[in-house]
Structure formats: structure tokens, C-alpha cells
Amino acid sequence: MVLIAPSLLAADVASLGKEVEKLEKAKADFLHFDVMDGHFVPNITYGPHILKGLKGKTSVPFDVHLMVNEPERFVPWFIDAGADIVTFHLEATKNPDALIHSIKKAGIKAGISLKPKTDMSILKNLTETPALILVMGVEPGFGGQKFFPDTPKRIEKTKKLFPHTLIEVDGGIAPDTAQLCIDAGADILVAGTFIFKKGTYAKNINALKGDTL
């Protein structure tokens, strides 16, 4: 069964504590934090203090996606803040293997990601195996974008290269695109707009899994 990670980028920022509690009751599998620095992507979101403030309000694991330059500087902050998974972009660092190793050494899961137009062949250069690979269904930076139609093929290619690694997909996820990703081999789906826009969180999460309440 595919796992669902609601992206708090689309949540009510004025009531994040209550939003997190509602998502736990709705049986979210992860809480996804999109961290942006205004340089690697043209948007700015939140820092580690947000995670620290929410950590005591839920037992749902924190899934952090760093869309930042020099992720080496940011990783320790978010580990200290309570992240359970930290994913960084290969385009943003000169030594991804060392960073994967340092995240693993801290006792949490290390994830990597690529922008949609980045040549996937660079994945073959890794010597350290990540616990998770995040396949972007849109250009990172903003929620509510349209799903790129070549995403399922990139999921399949990634799964062939790393058959024992979790494949997460983020961007443009709704029931129709969710099924395409599941069929291609996705293990975790990140969704923001679809979950938070209307309806109950439980109903929307189940819809992405292909279930009904």
C-alpha cells in the first residue's frame, strides 16, 4: 500500500499545530516539510524552529525536503529539530555521498532528489545508497503546479537503478496522477493542494491510495 505524506506548504500556516493534529487523525503516514531558501528555488518557506514547535504535537514522522543551496549547512539544523528523513538535491552539493553518509550516521533516513530536467544518469555516480529517492513531478518551488507527464517513466527508471530504495513522488499529485505513480512503482506520495483544498483530510488521503471511506 502506498504511503501518503501531506505537504504542509498547502496547510493553514496560522494553525499549523491544529493542522498537524488533524492530519494524524486522518492517518497521514508522514508530514512533509518543503524547505526553500529563495536561491536554489525562487521561494522561501520555513526554518527548523517550525519543526521543533510541532514535534511534540504528533507522532507522525517528519519528512524534510531541502530545496536549498549548500545543504550541508542546513542538514544538522533539521536533524536537531526532529527530522526523521532529510532529502537534499544532488544539484545543490559537490559531495552527495559524504552528505548521505553523514545523515545516516546521525541515525535518520537520507533521501536525494533531482529536478525534473536534470539528467538521471548522475544517479549512477553515487557510491552511498540513499534510503529514499524523491522524484519531482513538477519544478520545485511552488505548490499547485501541473504534473509532468514523463514522471511515471522517471519513476520506473529510478526503481530499476535502486530496486530496494523507497521512491517518493512530489508535485501535481491527485487521484489520477497518484495511480500513474503507484503503477510505476512509487512507495510514497507527497500531496499538498489536493489534500488541503476541500473535503476532509481522511477522505482525500484515502482517495490518493485508491480507497474510499
PDB file of C-alpha atoms in Angstrom:
ATOM      1  CA  MET A   1       0.000   0.000   0.000  1.00  0.00           C
ATOM      2  CA  VAL A   2       1.325   3.412  -0.971  1.00  0.00           C
ATOM      3  CA  LEU A   3       2.102   5.841   1.855  1.00  0.00           C
ATOM      4  CA  ILE A   4       0.896   9.457   1.897  1.00  0.00           C
ATOM      5  CA  ALA A   5       2.914  12.491   3.045  1.00  0.00           C
ATOM      6  CA  PRO A   6       0.778  15.661   3.160  1.00  0.00           C
ATOM      7  CA  SER A   7       2.846  18.743   2.344  1.00  0.00           C
ATOM      8  CA  LEU A   8       2.404  21.439   4.972  1.00  0.00           C
ATOM      9  CA  LEU A   9       3.228  24.000   2.289  1.00  0.00           C
ATOM     10  CA  ALA A  10      -0.503  23.950   1.475  1.00  0.00           C
ATOM     11  CA  ALA A  11      -1.726  23.918   5.087  1.00  0.00           C
ATOM     12  CA  ASP A  12      -3.136  26.825   7.071  1.00  0.00           C
ATOM     13  CA  VAL A  13       0.091  28.388   8.350  1.00  0.00           C
ATOM     14  CA  ALA A  14      -1.786  30.274  11.062  1.00  0.00           C
ATOM     15  CA  SER A  15      -2.948  26.978  12.584  1.00  0.00           C
ATOM     16  CA  LEU A  16      -0.133  24.523  11.874  1.00  0.00           C
ATOM     17  CA  GLY A  17      -0.439  22.829  15.253  1.00  0.00           C
ATOM     18  CA  LYS A  18      -4.121  22.063  14.696  1.00  0.00           C
ATOM     19  CA  GLU A  19      -3.429  21.043  11.088  1.00  0.00           C
ATOM     20  CA  VAL A  20      -0.835  18.507  12.231  1.00  0.00           C
ATOM     21  CA  GLU A  21      -3.244  17.050  14.792  1.00  0.00           C
ATOM     22  CA  LYS A  22      -5.957  16.726  12.127  1.00  0.00           C
ATOM     23  CA  LEU A  23      -3.544  15.018   9.733  1.00  0.00           C
ATOM     24  CA  GLU A  24      -2.552  12.492  12.388  1.00  0.00           C
ATOM     25  CA  LYS A  25      -6.226  11.665  12.995  1.00  0.00           C
ATOM     26  CA  ALA A  26      -6.628  11.321   9.216  1.00  0.00           C
ATOM     27  CA  LYS A  27      -3.836   8.692   9.319  1.00  0.00           C
ATOM     28  CA  ALA A  28      -1.188  10.559   7.331  1.00  0.00           C
ATOM     29  CA  ASP A  29       1.924   8.385   7.095  1.00  0.00           C
ATOM     30  CA  PHE A  30       4.405  11.285   7.079  1.00  0.00           C
ATOM     31  CA  LEU A  31       4.351  15.067   7.389  1.00  0.00           C
ATOM     32  CA  HIS A  32       6.259  16.647   4.512  1.00  0.00           C
ATOM     33  CA  PHE A  33       8.178  19.885   5.035  1.00  0.00           C
ATOM     34  CA  ASP A  34       9.237  21.763   1.877  1.00  0.00           C
ATOM     35  CA  VAL A  35      12.211  23.875   2.941  1.00  0.00           C
ATOM     36  CA  MET A  36      13.200  26.590   0.425  1.00  0.00           C
ATOM     37  CA  ASP A  37      15.922  29.219   0.671  1.00  0.00           C
ATOM     38  CA  GLY A  38      14.986  31.638  -2.140  1.00  0.00           C
ATOM     39  CA  HIS A  39      18.192  30.736  -4.015  1.00  0.00           C
ATOM     40  CA  PHE A  40      18.027  27.112  -5.119  1.00  0.00           C
ATOM     41  CA  VAL A  41      14.342  27.726  -5.875  1.00  0.00           C
ATOM     42  CA  PRO A  42      12.532  31.105  -6.186  1.00  0.00           C
ATOM     43  CA  ASN A  43      10.569  30.812  -2.964  1.00  0.00           C
ATOM     44  CA  ILE A  44      11.184  30.980   0.798  1.00  0.00           C
ATOM     45  CA  THR A  45       9.365  28.845   3.356  1.00  0.00           C
ATOM     46  CA  TYR A  46      10.226  27.906   6.932  1.00  0.00           C
ATOM     47  CA  GLY A  47      13.170  27.007   9.112  1.00  0.00           C
ATOM     48  CA  PRO A  48      13.902  24.332  11.714  1.00  0.00           C
ATOM     49  CA  HIS A  49      12.104  26.202  14.504  1.00  0.00           C
ATOM     50  CA  ILE A  50       8.789  25.220  12.874  1.00  0.00           C
ATOM     51  CA  LEU A  51       9.656  21.527  13.168  1.00  0.00           C
ATOM     52  CA  LYS A  52      10.762  21.977  16.781  1.00  0.00           C
ATOM     53  CA  GLY A  53       7.486  23.653  17.604  1.00  0.00           C
ATOM     54  CA  LEU A  54       5.420  20.868  16.043  1.00  0.00           C
ATOM     55  CA  LYS A  55       7.422  17.844  17.165  1.00  0.00           C
ATOM     56  CA  GLY A  56       5.640  17.498  20.485  1.00  0.00           C
ATOM     57  CA  LYS A  57       2.205  17.683  18.891  1.00  0.00           C
ATOM     58  CA  THR A  58       2.377  14.480  16.830  1.00  0.00           C
ATOM     59  CA  SER A  59       3.949  11.059  16.475  1.00  0.00           C
ATOM     60  CA  VAL A  60       3.798  11.185  12.659  1.00  0.00           C
ATOM     61  CA  PRO A  61       7.345  11.065  11.178  1.00  0.00           C
ATOM     62  CA  PHE A  62       8.784  14.301   9.760  1.00  0.00           C
ATOM     63  CA  ASP A  63       9.867  14.115   6.106  1.00  0.00           C
ATOM     64  CA  VAL A  64      12.051  17.125   5.217  1.00  0.00           C
ATOM     65  CA  HIS A  65      12.778  18.117   1.605  1.00  0.00           C
ATOM     66  CA  LEU A  66      15.626  20.625   1.415  1.00  0.00           C
ATOM     67  CA  MET A  67      15.430  22.796  -1.702  1.00  0.00           C
ATOM     68  CA  VAL A  68      18.473  24.834  -0.715  1.00  0.00           C
ATOM     69  CA  ASN A  69      21.999  25.624  -1.821  1.00  0.00           C
ATOM     70  CA  GLU A  70      24.773  24.128   0.306  1.00  0.00           C
ATOM     71  CA  PRO A  71      22.515  21.604   2.055  1.00  0.00           C
ATOM     72  CA  GLU A  72      25.466  20.589   4.253  1.00  0.00           C
ATOM     73  CA  ARG A  73      24.799  23.758   6.285  1.00  0.00           C
ATOM     74  CA  PHE A  74      21.111  23.005   6.735  1.00  0.00           C
ATOM     75  CA  VAL A  75      21.105  19.267   7.414  1.00  0.00           C
ATOM     76  CA  PRO A  76      22.333  19.440  11.054  1.00  0.00           C
ATOM     77  CA  TRP A  77      19.716  22.077  11.916  1.00  0.00           C
ATOM     78  CA  PHE A  78      16.842  19.919  10.711  1.00  0.00           C
ATOM     79  CA  ILE A  79      18.206  16.750  12.266  1.00  0.00           C
ATOM     80  CA  ASP A  80      18.388  18.613  15.567  1.00  0.00           C
ATOM     81  CA  ALA A  81      14.826  19.887  15.032  1.00  0.00           C
ATOM     82  CA  GLY A  82      13.452  16.348  14.822  1.00  0.00           C
ATOM     83  CA  ALA A  83      13.517  15.302  11.157  1.00  0.00           C
ATOM     84  CA  ASP A  84      13.114  11.572  10.529  1.00  0.00           C
ATOM     85  CA  ILE A  85      14.007  11.821   6.838  1.00  0.00           C
ATOM     86  CA  VAL A  86      16.157  14.524   5.248  1.00  0.00           C
ATOM     87  CA  THR A  87      16.216  14.757   1.453  1.00  0.00           C
ATOM     88  CA  PHE A  88      18.543  17.072  -0.449  1.00  0.00           C
ATOM     89  CA  HIS A  89      19.119  17.823  -4.141  1.00  0.00           C
ATOM     90  CA  LEU A  90      22.114  16.354  -5.925  1.00  0.00           C
ATOM     91  CA  GLU A  91      22.382  19.560  -7.958  1.00  0.00           C
ATOM     92  CA  ALA A  92      22.999  21.554  -4.762  1.00  0.00           C
ATOM     93  CA  THR A  93      26.091  19.784  -3.408  1.00  0.00           C
ATOM     94  CA  LYS A  94      29.539  18.791  -4.638  1.00  0.00           C
ATOM     95  CA  ASN A  95      29.804  15.707  -2.451  1.00  0.00           C
ATOM     96  CA  PRO A  96      26.445  13.915  -2.172  1.00  0.00           C
ATOM     97  CA  ASP A  97      27.980  10.671  -0.935  1.00  0.00           C
ATOM     98  CA  ALA A  98      29.536  12.385   2.065  1.00  0.00           C
ATOM     99  CA  LEU A  99      26.241  14.086   2.894  1.00  0.00           C
ATOM    100  CA  ILE A 100      24.258  10.840   2.595  1.00  0.00           C
ATOM    101  CA  HIS A 101      26.795   9.199   4.901  1.00  0.00           C
ATOM    102  CA  SER A 102      26.574  11.985   7.493  1.00  0.00           C
ATOM    103  CA  ILE A 103      22.765  11.822   7.557  1.00  0.00           C
ATOM    104  CA  LYS A 104      22.858   8.047   8.002  1.00  0.00           C
ATOM    105  CA  LYS A 105      25.441   8.435  10.768  1.00  0.00           C
ATOM    106  CA  ALA A 106      23.012  10.709  12.610  1.00  0.00           C
ATOM    107  CA  GLY A 107      20.573   7.795  12.735  1.00  0.00           C
ATOM    108  CA  ILE A 108      17.927   9.038  10.321  1.00  0.00           C
ATOM    109  CA  LYS A 109      16.999   8.237   6.729  1.00  0.00           C
ATOM    110  CA  ALA A 110      18.857  10.035   3.921  1.00  0.00           C
ATOM    111  CA  GLY A 111      16.993  10.995   0.778  1.00  0.00           C
ATOM    112  CA  ILE A 112      18.112  12.507  -2.521  1.00  0.00           C
ATOM    113  CA  SER A 113      16.233  14.314  -5.263  1.00  0.00           C
ATOM    114  CA  LEU A 114      16.698  15.718  -8.749  1.00  0.00           C
ATOM    115  CA  LYS A 115      14.963  18.496 -10.605  1.00  0.00           C
ATOM    116  CA  PRO A 116      12.785  17.118 -13.451  1.00  0.00           C
ATOM    117  CA  LYS A 117      15.163  18.258 -16.200  1.00  0.00           C
ATOM    118  CA  THR A 118      18.356  17.003 -14.565  1.00  0.00           C
ATOM    119  CA  ASP A 119      19.990  14.066 -16.373  1.00  0.00           C
ATOM    120  CA  MET A 120      19.150  10.982 -14.322  1.00  0.00           C
ATOM    121  CA  SER A 121      22.449   9.351 -15.260  1.00  0.00           C
ATOM    122  CA  ILE A 122      24.128  11.200 -12.375  1.00  0.00           C
ATOM    123  CA  LEU A 123      22.405   8.767 -10.018  1.00  0.00           C
ATOM    124  CA  LYS A 124      24.799   6.094 -11.268  1.00  0.00           C
ATOM    125  CA  ASN A 125      27.724   8.028  -9.784  1.00  0.00           C
ATOM    126  CA  LEU A 126      26.559   7.512  -6.204  1.00  0.00           C
ATOM    127  CA  THR A 127      28.544   5.136  -4.036  1.00  0.00           C
ATOM    128  CA  GLU A 128      26.368   5.640  -0.951  1.00  0.00           C
ATOM    129  CA  THR A 129      22.837   4.263  -1.280  1.00  0.00           C
ATOM    130  CA  PRO A 130      20.082   6.572  -0.013  1.00  0.00           C
ATOM    131  CA  ALA A 131      17.066   5.255   1.866  1.00  0.00           C
ATOM    132  CA  LEU A 132      14.766   7.325  -0.340  1.00  0.00           C
ATOM    133  CA  ILE A 133      14.777   8.956  -3.760  1.00  0.00           C
ATOM    134  CA  LEU A 134      12.335  11.802  -4.361  1.00  0.00           C
ATOM    135  CA  VAL A 135      11.121  12.078  -7.959  1.00  0.00           C
ATOM    136  CA  MET A 136       9.732  15.539  -8.688  1.00  0.00           C
ATOM    137  CA  GLY A 137       6.507  15.667 -10.701  1.00  0.00           C
ATOM    138  CA  VAL A 138       6.885  19.447 -11.143  1.00  0.00           C
ATOM    139  CA  GLU A 139       9.650  22.022 -10.986  1.00  0.00           C
ATOM    140  CA  PRO A 140      10.390  22.536  -7.279  1.00  0.00           C
ATOM    141  CA  GLY A 141       9.489  25.846  -5.684  1.00  0.00           C
ATOM    142  CA  PHE A 142       5.717  26.247  -5.661  1.00  0.00           C
ATOM    143  CA  GLY A 143       2.645  24.129  -4.956  1.00  0.00           C
ATOM    144  CA  GLY A 144      -0.351  23.657  -7.223  1.00  0.00           C
ATOM    145  CA  GLN A 145       1.583  23.016 -10.440  1.00  0.00           C
ATOM    146  CA  LYS A 146       0.584  20.665 -13.241  1.00  0.00           C
ATOM    147  CA  PHE A 147       2.018  17.149 -13.197  1.00  0.00           C
ATOM    148  CA  PHE A 148       4.734  16.462 -15.796  1.00  0.00           C
ATOM    149  CA  PRO A 149       3.567  13.556 -17.998  1.00  0.00           C
ATOM    150  CA  ASP A 150       7.018  11.933 -18.151  1.00  0.00           C
ATOM    151  CA  THR A 151       7.086  11.466 -14.363  1.00  0.00           C
ATOM    152  CA  PRO A 152       5.961   7.790 -14.398  1.00  0.00           C
ATOM    153  CA  LYS A 153       8.803   6.923 -16.777  1.00  0.00           C
ATOM    154  CA  ARG A 154      11.308   8.612 -14.471  1.00  0.00           C
ATOM    155  CA  ILE A 155       9.865   6.666 -11.537  1.00  0.00           C
ATOM    156  CA  GLU A 156      10.350   3.417 -13.451  1.00  0.00           C
ATOM    157  CA  LYS A 157      13.933   4.301 -14.374  1.00  0.00           C
ATOM    158  CA  THR A 158      14.737   5.231 -10.785  1.00  0.00           C
ATOM    159  CA  LYS A 159      13.225   1.980  -9.491  1.00  0.00           C
ATOM    160  CA  LYS A 160      15.363  -0.033 -11.885  1.00  0.00           C
ATOM    161  CA  LEU A 161      18.516   1.721 -10.701  1.00  0.00           C
ATOM    162  CA  PHE A 162      17.586   1.419  -6.997  1.00  0.00           C
ATOM    163  CA  PRO A 163      15.172  -1.517  -6.634  1.00  0.00           C
ATOM    164  CA  HIS A 164      15.464  -1.629  -2.838  1.00  0.00           C
ATOM    165  CA  THR A 165      15.155   2.116  -2.200  1.00  0.00           C
ATOM    166  CA  LEU A 166      11.898   3.899  -1.360  1.00  0.00           C
ATOM    167  CA  ILE A 167      10.620   6.027  -4.242  1.00  0.00           C
ATOM    168  CA  GLU A 168       8.753   9.178  -3.240  1.00  0.00           C
ATOM    169  CA  VAL A 169       6.928  11.432  -5.718  1.00  0.00           C
ATOM    170  CA  ASP A 170       6.099  15.095  -5.146  1.00  0.00           C
ATOM    171  CA  GLY A 171       4.192  17.554  -7.335  1.00  0.00           C
ATOM    172  CA  GLY A 172       0.830  17.541  -9.088  1.00  0.00           C
ATOM    173  CA  ILE A 173      -0.491  14.585  -7.078  1.00  0.00           C
ATOM    174  CA  ALA A 174      -4.246  13.927  -7.297  1.00  0.00           C
ATOM    175  CA  PRO A 175      -6.110  10.600  -7.586  1.00  0.00           C
ATOM    176  CA  ASP A 176      -5.474  10.219 -11.339  1.00  0.00           C
ATOM    177  CA  THR A 177      -1.769  11.060 -11.213  1.00  0.00           C
ATOM    178  CA  ALA A 178      -1.382   9.137  -7.944  1.00  0.00           C
ATOM    179  CA  GLN A 179      -2.454   5.945  -9.683  1.00  0.00           C
ATOM    180  CA  LEU A 180       0.022   6.534 -12.504  1.00  0.00           C
ATOM    181  CA  CYS A 181       2.791   6.901  -9.936  1.00  0.00           C
ATOM    182  CA  ILE A 182       1.706   3.831  -7.982  1.00  0.00           C
ATOM    183  CA  ASP A 183       1.622   1.766 -11.167  1.00  0.00           C
ATOM    184  CA  ALA A 184       5.143   2.973 -11.992  1.00  0.00           C
ATOM    185  CA  GLY A 185       6.481   1.837  -8.609  1.00  0.00           C
ATOM    186  CA  ALA A 186       6.077   4.774  -6.201  1.00  0.00           C
ATOM    187  CA  ASP A 187       6.119   3.959  -2.481  1.00  0.00           C
ATOM    188  CA  ILE A 188       5.305   7.406  -1.026  1.00  0.00           C
ATOM    189  CA  LEU A 189       3.218  10.229  -2.494  1.00  0.00           C
ATOM    190  CA  VAL A 190       3.537  13.845  -1.382  1.00  0.00           C
ATOM    191  CA  ALA A 191       0.386  15.910  -1.855  1.00  0.00           C
ATOM    192  CA  GLY A 192      -0.471  19.431  -0.796  1.00  0.00           C
ATOM    193  CA  THR A 193      -3.190  21.174  -2.769  1.00  0.00           C
ATOM    194  CA  PHE A 194      -5.364  18.076  -3.204  1.00  0.00           C
ATOM    195  CA  ILE A 195      -5.382  17.200   0.490  1.00  0.00           C
ATOM    196  CA  PHE A 196      -5.921  20.705   1.870  1.00  0.00           C
ATOM    197  CA  LYS A 197      -8.108  22.398  -0.760  1.00  0.00           C
ATOM    198  CA  LYS A 198     -11.506  20.888   0.076  1.00  0.00           C
ATOM    199  CA  GLY A 199     -13.143  17.890   1.727  1.00  0.00           C
ATOM    200  CA  THR A 200     -11.864  16.032   4.773  1.00  0.00           C
ATOM    201  CA  TYR A 201      -8.202  15.143   5.099  1.00  0.00           C
ATOM    202  CA  ALA A 202      -9.020  11.478   5.754  1.00  0.00           C
ATOM    203  CA  LYS A 203     -11.181  11.223   2.644  1.00  0.00           C
ATOM    204  CA  ASN A 204      -8.537  12.905   0.483  1.00  0.00           C
ATOM    205  CA  ILE A 205      -5.703  10.743   1.811  1.00  0.00           C
ATOM    206  CA  ASN A 206      -7.723   7.612   1.143  1.00  0.00           C
ATOM    207  CA  ALA A 207      -8.601   8.842  -2.350  1.00  0.00           C
ATOM    208  CA  LEU A 208      -4.886   9.067  -3.171  1.00  0.00           C
ATOM    209  CA  LYS A 209      -4.463   5.485  -2.001  1.00  0.00           C
ATOM    210  CA  GLY A 210      -7.329   4.418  -4.245  1.00  0.00           C
ATOM    211  CA  ASP A 211      -9.608   3.686  -1.286  1.00  0.00           C
ATOM    212  CA  THR A 212     -12.903   5.153  -0.127  1.00  0.00           C
ATOM    213  CA  LEU A 213     -14.088   5.713   3.433  1.00  0.00           C
TER     214      LEU A 213
END
